[in-house]
Coordinates of C-alpha atoms and ligand atoms in Angstrom, one line a residue:
M1 CA 115.1 -41.1 -43.8
K2 CA 115.5 -44.9 -43.7
K3 CA 118.1 -46.6 -46.0
F4 CA 116.8 -48.3 -49.0
L5 CA 118.1 -51.8 -47.9
E6 CA 116.7 -51.2 -44.5
L7 CA 113.2 -50.6 -45.8
I8 CA 113.2 -53.7 -48.0
S9 CA 114.7 -55.7 -45.2
E10 CA 111.9 -54.6 -43.0
E11 CA 109.4 -55.7 -45.5
M12 CA 111.1 -59.0 -45.9
G13 CA 111.2 -59.4 -42.1
K14 CA 107.5 -59.0 -41.9
A15 CA 107.1 -61.8 -44.5
F16 CA 109.3 -64.1 -42.4
E17 CA 107.3 -63.3 -39.4
A18 CA 104.0 -63.9 -41.1
A19 CA 105.3 -67.3 -42.2
G20 CA 106.2 -68.0 -38.6
Y21 CA 109.9 -67.2 -38.5
Q22 CA 112.0 -64.6 -36.8
A23 CA 111.9 -61.2 -38.5
E24 CA 115.7 -60.8 -38.3
L25 CA 116.1 -63.4 -40.9
G26 CA 114.7 -61.0 -43.5
K27 CA 118.0 -59.1 -44.1
V28 CA 118.3 -58.2 -47.7
T29 CA 121.5 -57.5 -49.5
I30 CA 122.4 -56.4 -53.0
S31 CA 122.4 -59.4 -55.4
N32 CA 125.6 -61.0 -56.2
R33 CA 124.0 -62.3 -59.3
P34 CA 122.7 -59.1 -61.0
D35 CA 121.8 -61.2 -64.1
L36 CA 119.1 -63.0 -62.0
C37 CA 117.8 -60.4 -59.6
E38 CA 118.4 -57.0 -58.0
Y39 CA 118.5 -58.1 -54.3
Q40 CA 118.7 -61.3 -52.4
C41 CA 117.9 -62.6 -49.0
N42 CA 119.7 -65.6 -47.5
G43 CA 117.6 -65.7 -44.3
A44 CA 116.0 -69.1 -45.2
M45 CA 119.4 -70.7 -45.2
A46 CA 120.3 -69.0 -41.9
G47 CA 117.1 -70.2 -40.3
A48 CA 117.2 -73.8 -41.5
K49 CA 119.1 -75.2 -38.6
Q50 CA 117.1 -73.3 -36.0
Y51 CA 113.7 -74.4 -37.4
H52 CA 114.8 -77.9 -38.5
K53 CA 113.5 -77.3 -41.9
A54 CA 114.9 -77.4 -45.4
P55 CA 115.9 -73.9 -46.5
L56 CA 114.0 -74.1 -49.7
M57 CA 110.8 -74.9 -47.9
I58 CA 111.2 -71.8 -45.7
A59 CA 112.0 -69.7 -48.7
K60 CA 108.9 -70.9 -50.5
E61 CA 106.7 -70.1 -47.5
V62 CA 108.1 -66.6 -47.2
A63 CA 107.8 -66.0 -51.0
E64 CA 104.2 -67.0 -50.7
K65 CA 103.5 -64.3 -48.2
L66 CA 105.0 -61.7 -50.6
Q67 CA 102.6 -62.3 -53.5
G68 CA 101.2 -59.0 -54.6
N69 CA 103.4 -57.0 -52.3
E70 CA 103.9 -53.3 -53.0
V71 CA 107.7 -53.4 -52.5
F72 CA 108.6 -56.5 -54.4
S73 CA 107.7 -57.1 -58.0
E74 CA 109.4 -60.5 -58.0
V75 CA 110.2 -62.9 -55.3
S76 CA 111.5 -66.3 -56.2
A77 CA 112.6 -69.1 -53.9
V78 CA 115.5 -70.9 -55.6
A79 CA 117.6 -73.9 -54.6
P80 CA 119.2 -74.3 -52.1
G81 CA 117.1 -71.7 -50.4
F82 CA 117.9 -68.2 -51.7
L83 CA 115.2 -65.6 -52.2
N84 CA 115.8 -63.7 -55.4
L85 CA 114.2 -60.3 -55.4
K86 CA 113.3 -57.4 -57.6
V87 CA 111.6 -54.2 -56.3
T88 CA 108.7 -52.5 -57.9
E89 CA 109.3 -49.4 -60.1
K90 CA 106.9 -47.5 -57.9
F91 CA 108.7 -48.2 -54.7
V92 CA 112.0 -47.0 -56.2
K93 CA 110.3 -43.9 -57.6
D94 CA 108.7 -43.0 -54.3
Y95 CA 112.0 -43.4 -52.5
L96 CA 113.7 -41.1 -54.9
Q97 CA 110.9 -38.6 -54.6
E98 CA 111.5 -38.5 -50.9
M99 CA 115.2 -38.1 -51.3
R100 CA 114.7 -35.3 -53.7
A101 CA 112.7 -33.4 -51.2
D102 CA 115.4 -33.7 -48.6
A103 CA 118.3 -31.2 -48.4
K104 CA 120.7 -34.1 -47.5
F105 CA 119.1 -36.6 -49.9
G106 CA 117.9 -38.8 -47.1
L107 CA 121.0 -38.7 -44.8
D108 CA 119.7 -38.4 -41.2
M109 CA 121.2 -35.7 -39.1
P110 CA 122.6 -36.5 -35.7
Q111 CA 120.5 -35.9 -32.6
R112 CA 123.4 -34.0 -31.0
P113 CA 126.0 -32.7 -33.5
Q114 CA 129.5 -33.5 -32.4
M115 CA 132.4 -31.0 -32.3
I116 CA 135.1 -32.4 -34.5
I117 CA 138.6 -31.1 -35.2
V118 CA 140.4 -32.3 -38.2
D119 CA 144.2 -31.8 -38.0
Y120 CA 145.6 -32.0 -41.5
G121 CA 148.1 -30.3 -43.8
G122 CA 150.9 -29.8 -41.3
P123 CA 153.3 -27.9 -43.5
N124 CA 156.4 -26.4 -42.1
I125 CA 157.0 -22.7 -42.3
A126 CA 159.6 -21.5 -44.8
K127 CA 159.8 -24.8 -46.7
P128 CA 157.9 -24.8 -49.9
L129 CA 155.1 -27.3 -50.2
H130 CA 156.2 -30.5 -52.0
V131 CA 154.4 -33.5 -53.3
G132 CA 154.4 -35.0 -49.9
H133 CA 152.0 -32.3 -48.8
L134 CA 149.4 -33.3 -51.4
R135 CA 147.9 -36.3 -49.7
P136 CA 147.2 -34.8 -46.2
A137 CA 145.7 -31.7 -47.9
I138 CA 143.4 -33.7 -50.2
I139 CA 142.3 -36.4 -47.7
G140 CA 142.0 -34.0 -44.8
E141 CA 139.9 -31.5 -46.7
S142 CA 137.5 -34.3 -47.9
I143 CA 137.2 -35.7 -44.3
K144 CA 136.4 -32.2 -43.0
R145 CA 133.7 -31.7 -45.6
I146 CA 132.2 -35.2 -45.0
C147 CA 131.9 -34.6 -41.3
R148 CA 130.3 -31.3 -41.9
F149 CA 127.8 -32.7 -44.4
A150 CA 127.0 -35.4 -41.8
G151 CA 125.7 -32.6 -39.6
H152 CA 128.6 -32.0 -37.3
K153 CA 130.5 -28.9 -36.2
V154 CA 133.9 -29.2 -37.7
L155 CA 137.1 -27.2 -37.6
G156 CA 140.0 -27.9 -39.9
D157 CA 143.3 -26.9 -38.3
I158 CA 146.5 -26.7 -40.4
H159 CA 148.8 -27.3 -37.4
L160 CA 151.8 -25.4 -38.8
G161 CA 155.3 -26.5 -38.0
D162 CA 156.4 -23.0 -37.0
W163 CA 158.6 -23.4 -34.0
G164 CA 161.6 -25.5 -34.9
L165 CA 165.2 -25.2 -35.9
Q166 CA 164.2 -24.0 -39.4
M167 CA 163.5 -20.6 -37.9
G168 CA 167.0 -20.4 -36.3
L169 CA 168.6 -21.6 -39.6
I170 CA 166.9 -18.8 -41.5
A171 CA 167.9 -16.2 -38.9
T172 CA 171.5 -17.4 -39.0
E173 CA 171.8 -17.2 -42.7
L174 CA 170.1 -13.8 -42.8
K175 CA 172.5 -12.5 -40.2
K176 CA 175.5 -13.5 -42.4
R177 CA 174.0 -11.7 -45.3
H178 CA 172.7 -8.6 -43.6
P179 CA 174.4 -8.2 -40.2
E180 CA 173.3 -4.6 -40.1
L181 CA 169.6 -5.5 -39.7
P182 CA 168.2 -4.4 -36.3
Y183 CA 166.8 -7.9 -35.5
F184 CA 170.4 -9.0 -34.7
D185 CA 171.2 -6.0 -32.5
E186 CA 170.2 -7.0 -29.0
S187 CA 170.6 -3.4 -27.7
Y188 CA 168.1 -2.2 -30.3
Q189 CA 165.3 -0.3 -28.6
G190 CA 163.3 1.1 -31.6
E191 CA 160.4 -0.2 -33.6
Y192 CA 161.2 -3.0 -36.0
P193 CA 160.4 -2.4 -39.7
K194 CA 156.9 -3.4 -40.9
E195 CA 158.3 -4.7 -44.2
A196 CA 159.9 -8.1 -44.1
P197 CA 163.6 -8.1 -45.1
F198 CA 163.1 -10.9 -47.6
T199 CA 160.5 -12.2 -50.2
I200 CA 159.1 -15.7 -50.3
S201 CA 161.6 -16.7 -53.1
E202 CA 164.5 -15.5 -51.0
L203 CA 163.1 -17.4 -48.0
E204 CA 162.8 -20.5 -50.1
E205 CA 166.3 -20.1 -51.3
I206 CA 167.7 -19.3 -47.8
Y207 CA 166.2 -22.2 -46.0
P208 CA 167.7 -25.2 -47.9
L209 CA 171.0 -23.5 -48.2
A210 CA 171.2 -22.9 -44.4
S211 CA 170.0 -26.4 -43.8
A212 CA 172.8 -27.8 -46.0
K213 CA 175.4 -25.6 -44.4
S214 CA 174.4 -26.6 -40.9
K215 CA 175.0 -30.2 -41.8
E216 CA 178.5 -29.6 -42.8
D217 CA 179.5 -26.8 -40.4
D218 CA 179.2 -27.5 -36.7
A219 CA 179.8 -23.8 -35.7
Y220 CA 177.0 -22.8 -38.1
K221 CA 174.7 -25.3 -36.6
A222 CA 175.5 -24.2 -33.1
E223 CA 174.7 -20.6 -34.1
A224 CA 171.3 -21.7 -35.6
M225 CA 170.5 -23.6 -32.4
E226 CA 171.4 -20.5 -30.4
A227 CA 169.1 -18.4 -32.6
T228 CA 166.3 -20.9 -32.2
Y229 CA 166.8 -20.8 -28.4
K230 CA 166.6 -17.0 -28.5
L231 CA 163.4 -17.2 -30.4
Q232 CA 161.9 -19.7 -28.0
T233 CA 162.9 -17.7 -25.0
G234 CA 161.4 -14.5 -26.4
V235 CA 164.3 -12.3 -27.5
P236 CA 162.5 -9.4 -29.2
G237 CA 164.6 -9.2 -32.3
M238 CA 164.1 -12.9 -33.0
R239 CA 160.4 -12.6 -32.3
A240 CA 160.1 -9.8 -34.8
L241 CA 162.0 -11.8 -37.4
W242 CA 159.8 -14.8 -36.7
N243 CA 156.7 -12.7 -37.4
H244 CA 158.1 -11.7 -40.7
I245 CA 158.9 -15.3 -41.6
M246 CA 155.4 -16.3 -40.6
N247 CA 153.6 -13.6 -42.6
V248 CA 155.6 -14.2 -45.7
S249 CA 155.2 -17.9 -45.5
V250 CA 151.6 -18.1 -44.5
T251 CA 150.6 -15.7 -47.4
D252 CA 152.3 -18.1 -49.8
L253 CA 150.8 -21.2 -48.2
K254 CA 147.3 -19.7 -48.4
R255 CA 147.8 -19.1 -52.1
N256 CA 148.9 -22.7 -52.6
Y257 CA 146.1 -24.2 -50.6
D258 CA 143.6 -21.9 -52.3
D259 CA 144.6 -23.4 -55.6
L260 CA 143.8 -26.8 -54.2
K261 CA 140.5 -25.6 -52.8
V262 CA 141.7 -26.5 -49.4
E263 CA 140.4 -24.2 -46.7
F264 CA 141.5 -24.3 -43.1
D265 CA 139.4 -22.7 -40.3
L266 CA 142.3 -22.5 -37.9
W267 CA 145.8 -21.5 -38.8
K268 CA 147.3 -22.5 -35.5
G269 CA 150.7 -24.0 -35.2
E270 CA 153.2 -25.5 -32.8
S271 CA 154.2 -22.1 -31.6
D272 CA 150.7 -21.4 -30.2
V273 CA 151.0 -24.0 -27.5
Q274 CA 154.5 -23.4 -26.3
D275 CA 153.4 -21.3 -23.3
I276 CA 151.2 -24.0 -21.9
I277 CA 153.8 -26.7 -22.1
P278 CA 155.4 -26.1 -18.6
D279 CA 152.0 -26.4 -16.9
M280 CA 151.2 -29.5 -18.7
V281 CA 154.5 -31.1 -17.9
A282 CA 154.2 -30.0 -14.2
K283 CA 150.8 -31.6 -14.0
M284 CA 151.9 -34.9 -15.6
K285 CA 154.7 -35.0 -13.0
K286 CA 152.5 -34.1 -10.1
D287 CA 149.9 -36.7 -11.0
G288 CA 152.6 -39.3 -11.1
F289 CA 152.3 -40.1 -14.8
A290 CA 155.6 -38.6 -16.0
H291 CA 158.9 -40.1 -14.6
E292 CA 162.5 -39.8 -15.5
S293 CA 164.2 -42.4 -17.7
E294 CA 167.8 -42.1 -18.8
G295 CA 167.6 -38.4 -18.1
A296 CA 164.5 -37.8 -20.2
L297 CA 161.0 -37.3 -18.9
V298 CA 158.6 -40.0 -20.2
V299 CA 155.1 -41.4 -19.7
D300 CA 154.7 -45.2 -20.0
V301 CA 152.0 -46.1 -22.4
K302 CA 152.5 -49.9 -22.6
E303 CA 149.5 -52.0 -21.9
E304 CA 149.4 -55.6 -20.7
T305 CA 147.6 -56.8 -23.9
D306 CA 150.2 -55.3 -26.2
T307 CA 151.7 -57.8 -28.6
K308 CA 154.0 -55.2 -30.3
E309 CA 156.7 -53.0 -28.9
M310 CA 155.3 -49.9 -27.3
P311 CA 158.0 -47.5 -26.2
P312 CA 157.2 -44.8 -23.6
C313 CA 156.0 -41.5 -24.8
M314 CA 158.8 -38.9 -24.3
I315 CA 157.7 -35.6 -22.9
L316 CA 161.0 -33.8 -22.5
K317 CA 164.4 -34.6 -23.8
S318 CA 167.3 -35.0 -21.4
D319 CA 168.3 -31.4 -22.0
G320 CA 164.8 -30.3 -20.9
A321 CA 163.7 -29.4 -24.4
A322 CA 160.2 -30.0 -25.6
L323 CA 159.8 -32.1 -28.8
Y324 CA 157.2 -33.1 -31.5
N325 CA 155.3 -35.2 -28.9
T326 CA 155.2 -32.5 -26.3
T327 CA 153.7 -30.0 -28.8
D328 CA 151.0 -32.5 -30.0
L329 CA 150.0 -33.3 -26.4
A330 CA 149.9 -29.6 -25.5
T331 CA 147.8 -29.0 -28.6
I332 CA 145.3 -31.6 -27.5
M333 CA 145.1 -29.9 -24.1
D334 CA 144.6 -26.5 -25.8
R335 CA 141.9 -27.9 -28.1
M336 CA 140.0 -29.5 -25.3
E337 CA 140.0 -26.2 -23.4
Q338 CA 139.1 -24.0 -26.3
Y339 CA 136.7 -26.1 -28.3
Q340 CA 135.7 -29.2 -26.2
P341 CA 135.8 -31.5 -29.2
D342 CA 134.1 -34.9 -29.1
K343 CA 136.5 -36.2 -31.8
L344 CA 140.0 -35.4 -33.0
I345 CA 141.0 -36.7 -36.4
Y346 CA 144.6 -36.5 -37.5
V347 CA 145.6 -37.0 -41.1
T348 CA 149.3 -37.9 -41.6
D349 CA 151.6 -40.4 -43.3
K350 CA 151.0 -43.9 -41.9
R351 CA 154.6 -44.0 -40.8
Q352 CA 153.4 -42.0 -37.9
N353 CA 150.9 -44.8 -36.8
L354 CA 152.9 -45.8 -33.8
Y355 CA 153.6 -42.2 -32.9
F356 CA 149.9 -41.3 -32.7
E357 CA 149.1 -44.5 -30.8
Q358 CA 151.6 -43.3 -28.2
I359 CA 150.2 -39.8 -28.1
F360 CA 146.6 -41.0 -27.9
R361 CA 147.4 -43.4 -25.1
C362 CA 149.4 -40.7 -23.2
A363 CA 146.6 -38.2 -23.6
R364 CA 144.1 -40.7 -22.2
K365 CA 146.2 -41.9 -19.4
T366 CA 147.1 -38.4 -18.2
G367 CA 143.6 -37.2 -18.5
L368 CA 144.1 -34.6 -21.2
V369 CA 141.0 -35.9 -22.9
K370 CA 137.7 -37.3 -21.6
P371 CA 137.3 -41.1 -21.6
E372 CA 134.7 -40.7 -24.4
T373 CA 136.7 -38.4 -26.6
Q374 CA 137.4 -40.1 -29.8
L375 CA 141.0 -39.9 -31.1
I376 CA 141.5 -41.1 -34.6
H377 CA 144.6 -41.3 -36.8
I378 CA 144.1 -41.7 -40.5
G379 CA 147.5 -42.8 -41.7
F380 CA 147.9 -42.6 -45.5
G381 CA 150.2 -44.5 -47.8
T382 CA 152.9 -43.2 -50.1
M383 CA 152.2 -41.6 -53.4
N384 CA 154.6 -43.2 -55.9
S385 CA 155.5 -42.2 -59.4
T386 CA 154.8 -44.4 -62.4
G387 CA 158.2 -46.0 -61.8
G388 CA 156.9 -47.3 -58.5
K389 CA 159.3 -45.1 -56.5
P390 CA 158.4 -42.1 -54.3
F391 CA 157.9 -39.0 -56.4
K392 CA 161.0 -37.1 -57.5
T393 CA 161.8 -34.3 -59.9
R394 CA 163.7 -35.2 -63.1
E395 CA 166.8 -34.1 -61.2
G396 CA 166.1 -36.4 -58.4
G397 CA 165.0 -33.8 -55.9
V398 CA 161.6 -33.6 -54.1
M399 CA 159.1 -32.1 -56.5
R400 CA 157.5 -28.8 -55.6
L401 CA 153.8 -29.1 -55.4
E402 CA 153.3 -26.0 -57.5
N403 CA 155.3 -27.6 -60.3
L404 CA 153.4 -30.8 -60.2
I405 CA 150.1 -29.0 -60.3
R406 CA 151.3 -26.8 -63.2
E407 CA 152.3 -29.9 -65.1
I408 CA 148.9 -31.5 -64.8
N409 CA 147.1 -28.2 -65.6
E410 CA 149.2 -28.1 -68.8
E411 CA 148.3 -31.6 -69.7
M412 CA 144.7 -31.0 -69.1
Y413 CA 144.8 -27.8 -71.2
R414 CA 146.3 -29.8 -74.0
K415 CA 143.6 -32.4 -73.9
I416 CA 140.8 -29.9 -73.6
T417 CA 141.9 -27.7 -76.4
E418 CA 142.5 -30.7 -78.6
N419 CA 138.9 -31.8 -78.1
R420 CA 137.1 -28.6 -78.7
E421 CA 137.4 -24.9 -79.6
M422 CA 137.4 -22.8 -76.5
E423 CA 138.3 -19.2 -75.8
E424 CA 141.7 -19.0 -74.1
G425 CA 140.5 -17.8 -70.7
E426 CA 137.8 -20.4 -70.4
A427 CA 140.1 -23.1 -71.6
R428 CA 142.6 -22.2 -68.8
E429 CA 140.0 -22.0 -66.1
T430 CA 138.3 -25.3 -67.3
S431 CA 141.7 -27.0 -67.4
R432 CA 142.4 -26.0 -63.8
I433 CA 139.0 -27.3 -62.6
V434 CA 139.3 -30.6 -64.5
A435 CA 143.0 -31.1 -63.5
L436 CA 142.1 -30.7 -59.8
S437 CA 139.4 -33.4 -60.2
A438 CA 142.1 -35.6 -61.8
V439 CA 144.5 -35.2 -58.9
K440 CA 142.0 -35.4 -56.1
Y441 CA 139.9 -38.2 -57.5
G442 CA 143.1 -40.1 -58.3
D443 CA 144.1 -39.9 -54.7
L444 CA 140.8 -40.3 -53.0
S445 CA 139.5 -43.2 -55.0
N446 CA 142.1 -45.3 -53.2
Q447 CA 141.7 -46.4 -49.6
A448 CA 143.8 -43.8 -47.8
S449 CA 146.1 -46.3 -46.1
K450 CA 147.2 -47.8 -49.4
D451 CA 150.2 -46.6 -51.5
Y452 CA 149.2 -45.6 -54.9
I453 CA 150.8 -44.6 -58.2
F454 CA 150.4 -41.1 -59.3
D455 CA 149.8 -41.6 -63.0
I456 CA 149.1 -38.4 -64.8
D457 CA 148.1 -40.2 -68.0
R458 CA 145.6 -42.3 -66.3
F459 CA 144.3 -39.7 -63.9
T460 CA 143.6 -37.1 -66.7
S461 CA 141.8 -39.6 -68.9
F462 CA 138.2 -38.8 -69.7
E463 CA 137.4 -42.5 -69.6
G464 CA 137.5 -45.0 -66.7
D465 CA 137.5 -44.5 -63.0
T466 CA 138.8 -40.9 -63.0
G467 CA 137.8 -37.4 -61.9
P468 CA 137.5 -36.1 -65.5
Y469 CA 135.1 -39.0 -66.4
I470 CA 132.9 -38.0 -63.5
L471 CA 133.0 -34.3 -64.5
Y472 CA 132.4 -35.3 -68.1
T473 CA 129.2 -37.0 -67.0
I474 CA 128.1 -34.0 -65.0
V475 CA 128.8 -31.7 -67.9
R476 CA 126.8 -34.0 -70.2
I477 CA 123.8 -33.8 -67.8
K478 CA 124.1 -30.0 -67.5
S479 CA 124.1 -29.7 -71.3
I480 CA 121.0 -31.8 -71.7
L481 CA 119.2 -29.8 -69.0
K482 CA 120.2 -26.5 -70.7
K483 CA 119.0 -27.7 -74.1
Y484 CA 115.7 -28.9 -72.5
G485 CA 115.3 -25.5 -70.9
E486 CA 115.9 -23.7 -74.2
Q487 CA 113.4 -25.8 -76.1
S488 CA 110.6 -25.9 -73.5
G489 CA 110.9 -22.5 -71.9
E490 CA 108.5 -21.9 -69.1
N491 CA 107.8 -25.6 -68.3
S492 CA 111.4 -26.4 -67.7
V493 CA 111.6 -25.5 -64.0
P494 CA 113.0 -28.7 -62.5
A495 CA 111.0 -28.5 -59.3
K496 CA 107.8 -28.8 -61.4
M497 CA 109.0 -32.0 -62.9
V498 CA 107.6 -35.2 -61.5
L499 CA 109.6 -38.3 -61.4
Q500 CA 108.1 -41.2 -63.3
E501 CA 108.3 -44.9 -62.7
A502 CA 111.2 -46.4 -64.7
A503 CA 110.2 -47.5 -68.1
G504 CA 113.3 -49.6 -68.8
E505 CA 116.2 -51.5 -67.3
S506 CA 118.8 -48.8 -67.6
E507 CA 116.5 -46.2 -66.1
K508 CA 115.7 -48.4 -63.2
G509 CA 119.4 -49.2 -62.8
L510 CA 120.2 -45.5 -62.5
M511 CA 117.4 -45.0 -59.9
L512 CA 118.6 -47.9 -57.8
E513 CA 122.2 -46.5 -57.8
I514 CA 121.0 -43.1 -56.7
A515 CA 119.0 -44.7 -53.9
K516 CA 122.2 -46.0 -52.3
F517 CA 123.3 -42.4 -51.3
N518 CA 122.4 -42.2 -47.6
A519 CA 123.8 -45.7 -46.8
M520 CA 127.0 -44.8 -48.6
M521 CA 127.4 -41.4 -46.9
E522 CA 126.8 -42.9 -43.5
A523 CA 129.6 -45.4 -44.1
A524 CA 131.9 -42.8 -45.5
Y525 CA 131.4 -40.7 -42.4
E526 CA 131.6 -43.5 -39.9
E527 CA 134.6 -45.2 -41.4
V528 CA 136.2 -41.9 -42.3
A529 CA 136.5 -43.2 -45.9
P530 CA 136.2 -40.7 -48.8
H531 CA 137.0 -43.6 -51.2
K532 CA 133.4 -44.8 -50.7
I533 CA 132.1 -41.6 -52.3
C534 CA 134.4 -42.2 -55.3
A535 CA 133.1 -45.8 -55.7
Y536 CA 129.6 -44.6 -55.5
I537 CA 129.8 -41.8 -58.0
Y538 CA 131.7 -44.0 -60.4
D539 CA 128.9 -46.5 -60.4
L540 CA 126.4 -43.7 -60.6
A541 CA 128.1 -42.1 -63.5
N542 CA 128.3 -45.5 -65.3
A543 CA 124.6 -46.1 -64.6
F544 CA 123.7 -42.7 -65.9
N545 CA 125.8 -43.0 -69.1
H546 CA 124.2 -46.4 -69.8
F547 CA 120.8 -44.9 -69.5
Y548 CA 121.8 -41.9 -71.6
H549 CA 123.1 -44.1 -74.5
E550 CA 119.8 -46.0 -74.5
T551 CA 117.4 -43.0 -74.3
K552 CA 116.6 -40.2 -76.6
I553 CA 115.7 -37.7 -74.0
L554 CA 115.4 -34.4 -75.9
T555 CA 113.4 -35.8 -78.8
E556 CA 110.9 -37.7 -76.6
E557 CA 107.3 -36.8 -77.6
D558 CA 105.5 -37.9 -74.5
S559 CA 106.1 -34.7 -72.5
E560 CA 105.2 -36.3 -69.1
K561 CA 107.7 -39.0 -69.6
Q562 CA 110.3 -36.5 -70.8
A563 CA 109.7 -34.4 -67.7
G564 CA 110.2 -37.4 -65.6
W565 CA 113.6 -38.0 -67.2
I566 CA 114.5 -34.4 -66.7
A567 CA 113.6 -34.7 -63.0
L568 CA 115.8 -37.8 -62.8
L569 CA 118.7 -36.1 -64.5
T570 CA 118.4 -33.1 -62.2
L571 CA 118.5 -35.4 -59.2
T572 CA 121.5 -37.3 -60.7
R573 CA 123.3 -34.0 -61.3
D574 CA 122.6 -32.7 -57.8
V575 CA 123.8 -35.9 -56.1
L576 CA 126.9 -36.0 -58.2
E577 CA 127.6 -32.3 -57.5
V578 CA 127.2 -32.8 -53.7
C579 CA 129.5 -35.8 -53.9
I580 CA 132.3 -34.0 -55.8
D581 CA 132.1 -31.1 -53.4
L582 CA 132.7 -33.5 -50.6
L583 CA 135.8 -34.7 -52.4
G584 CA 136.9 -31.1 -52.7
F585 CA 136.4 -30.3 -56.4
S586 CA 133.8 -28.8 -58.7
S587 CA 132.5 -29.1 -62.2
P588 CA 132.9 -26.7 -65.2
E589 CA 130.0 -25.8 -67.4
R590 CA 131.6 -27.3 -70.5
M591 CA 134.7 -29.3 -71.2
Ligands
LIG601 N1 154.7 -30.6 -39.5 C1 154.8 -32.1 -39.4 C2 155.8 -32.6 -40.5 O1 156.1 -31.9 -41.4 C3 153.5 -32.8 -39.6 C4 152.4 -32.4 -38.6 C5 151.4 -33.5 -38.5 N2 150.4 -33.2 -37.6 C6 150.5 -33.4 -36.2 N3 149.5 -33.0 -35.4 N4 151.6 -33.9 -35.7 O2 156.2 -33.7 -40.4

């Protein structure tokens, strides 16, 4: 379905043509003087030079051609040559009618769906999720949903950090505590126990302790490195222990991500590609891309046009060990083989910008991807506390994600139960739903690359540019629709309702906001920009509330008019619900 502005631009283009000018001049934009008009066209100004004519003259000629036009209810040529425009109520209504009949509200589906992999989350095994894991989870999840809604085949991959020194550290500490466990006995031939020798809380206690010890005690560190090496070379006891660590950790991670409504399709990790690293490295050497530099193996990724420093991409350290880079490159190779993606999107902290540029260049240069494969890094900014500093607990440590979420849930519960009577179970559930909207909207309403301040007070407010405000608006619509259903029974099936032409300013304003959906979605997808959805629904919610405050919907006596409003409300609700789902949250029935 064509975009609203596209349609009116075409109509304007025809008028330019009819007046003897180039159709391209008819580009229409949203008015920057909403007090005067809804849309404007500056084509007459642009054409003045080319046609050696005063812009106002051109504008007047074009306006003349649009008298009695079905799309425009008002066209005025004003000095120095603007065309100020309003569209007819009928045109808007017809557009919305068409939107309503389309499952994607007018967003065109691609001719050939792409295969897209979104790499996000990236937690490390055995370390609890902390606030630093919030942004990649929220942003990545939304990007995944946007790509999917845009009609593509999408896989979200968590890309676990499951192969590093942390595994050796845990093994070392565990051995100190329980040297009798069979995992540490290299002559052991029997079956290893099914049950893990630790719980998640023990694991979370062991890891930071072992990590701290290794920093102070060289022998301890050497032991941990030895254990890591044993794991990586496949010593059975270490593998068995690793499986336990994975199972216990992943179960806990799933629970945490579930609470955030973050769902990964693939739970792959760094460990999954270790076996293919030797082949990849051998090929890079054979093809002449990888060469030795100060003992390490590197691929040069500098280009002539670079204005900034571009260090080579390291493939193997001087001791022959693989590193973060190596694993990411091998993962690209694996993904290309397994899923043939057209596009890979990575969501990480923007401090990894240079890193991903090196990786992408290296992958292209060495032929791991096709020339047309799109490699995109979405680098996000830092989430700061209200003091402007990175987020810390009261004690100064890194705050656990679970605790942060619990704090917001509590705050929301307090607000909700203060506002209205609600049974305990529902109040808790509603608080969780609304709190999630507060956190996610608070994050996603900023352009991802920007730093932002995580301000619980502001984010949980029911007023202003917040998640709870959006949900409040949806709940308000749901409640009107429910009451309408109760009072009119049989006739209340929304599909039977027919949209009417807007009877007033605020109603038309709402309709015009809704009509921006497909253009907004296209931009959100193409620019990988969830914040565009937030901006859209904020405007839409404002337009709806403005209309709501001016209109007595439930007591309207003209039943056709009333049904038209109900149809409009239903569409508003549906569009808002689709949008919040793309942001990764949902709405409660009441709040
Ligand atoms: N596990 C890494 C870390 O904690 C993040 C992984 C990001 N994704 C990637 N494909 N490199 O720093």
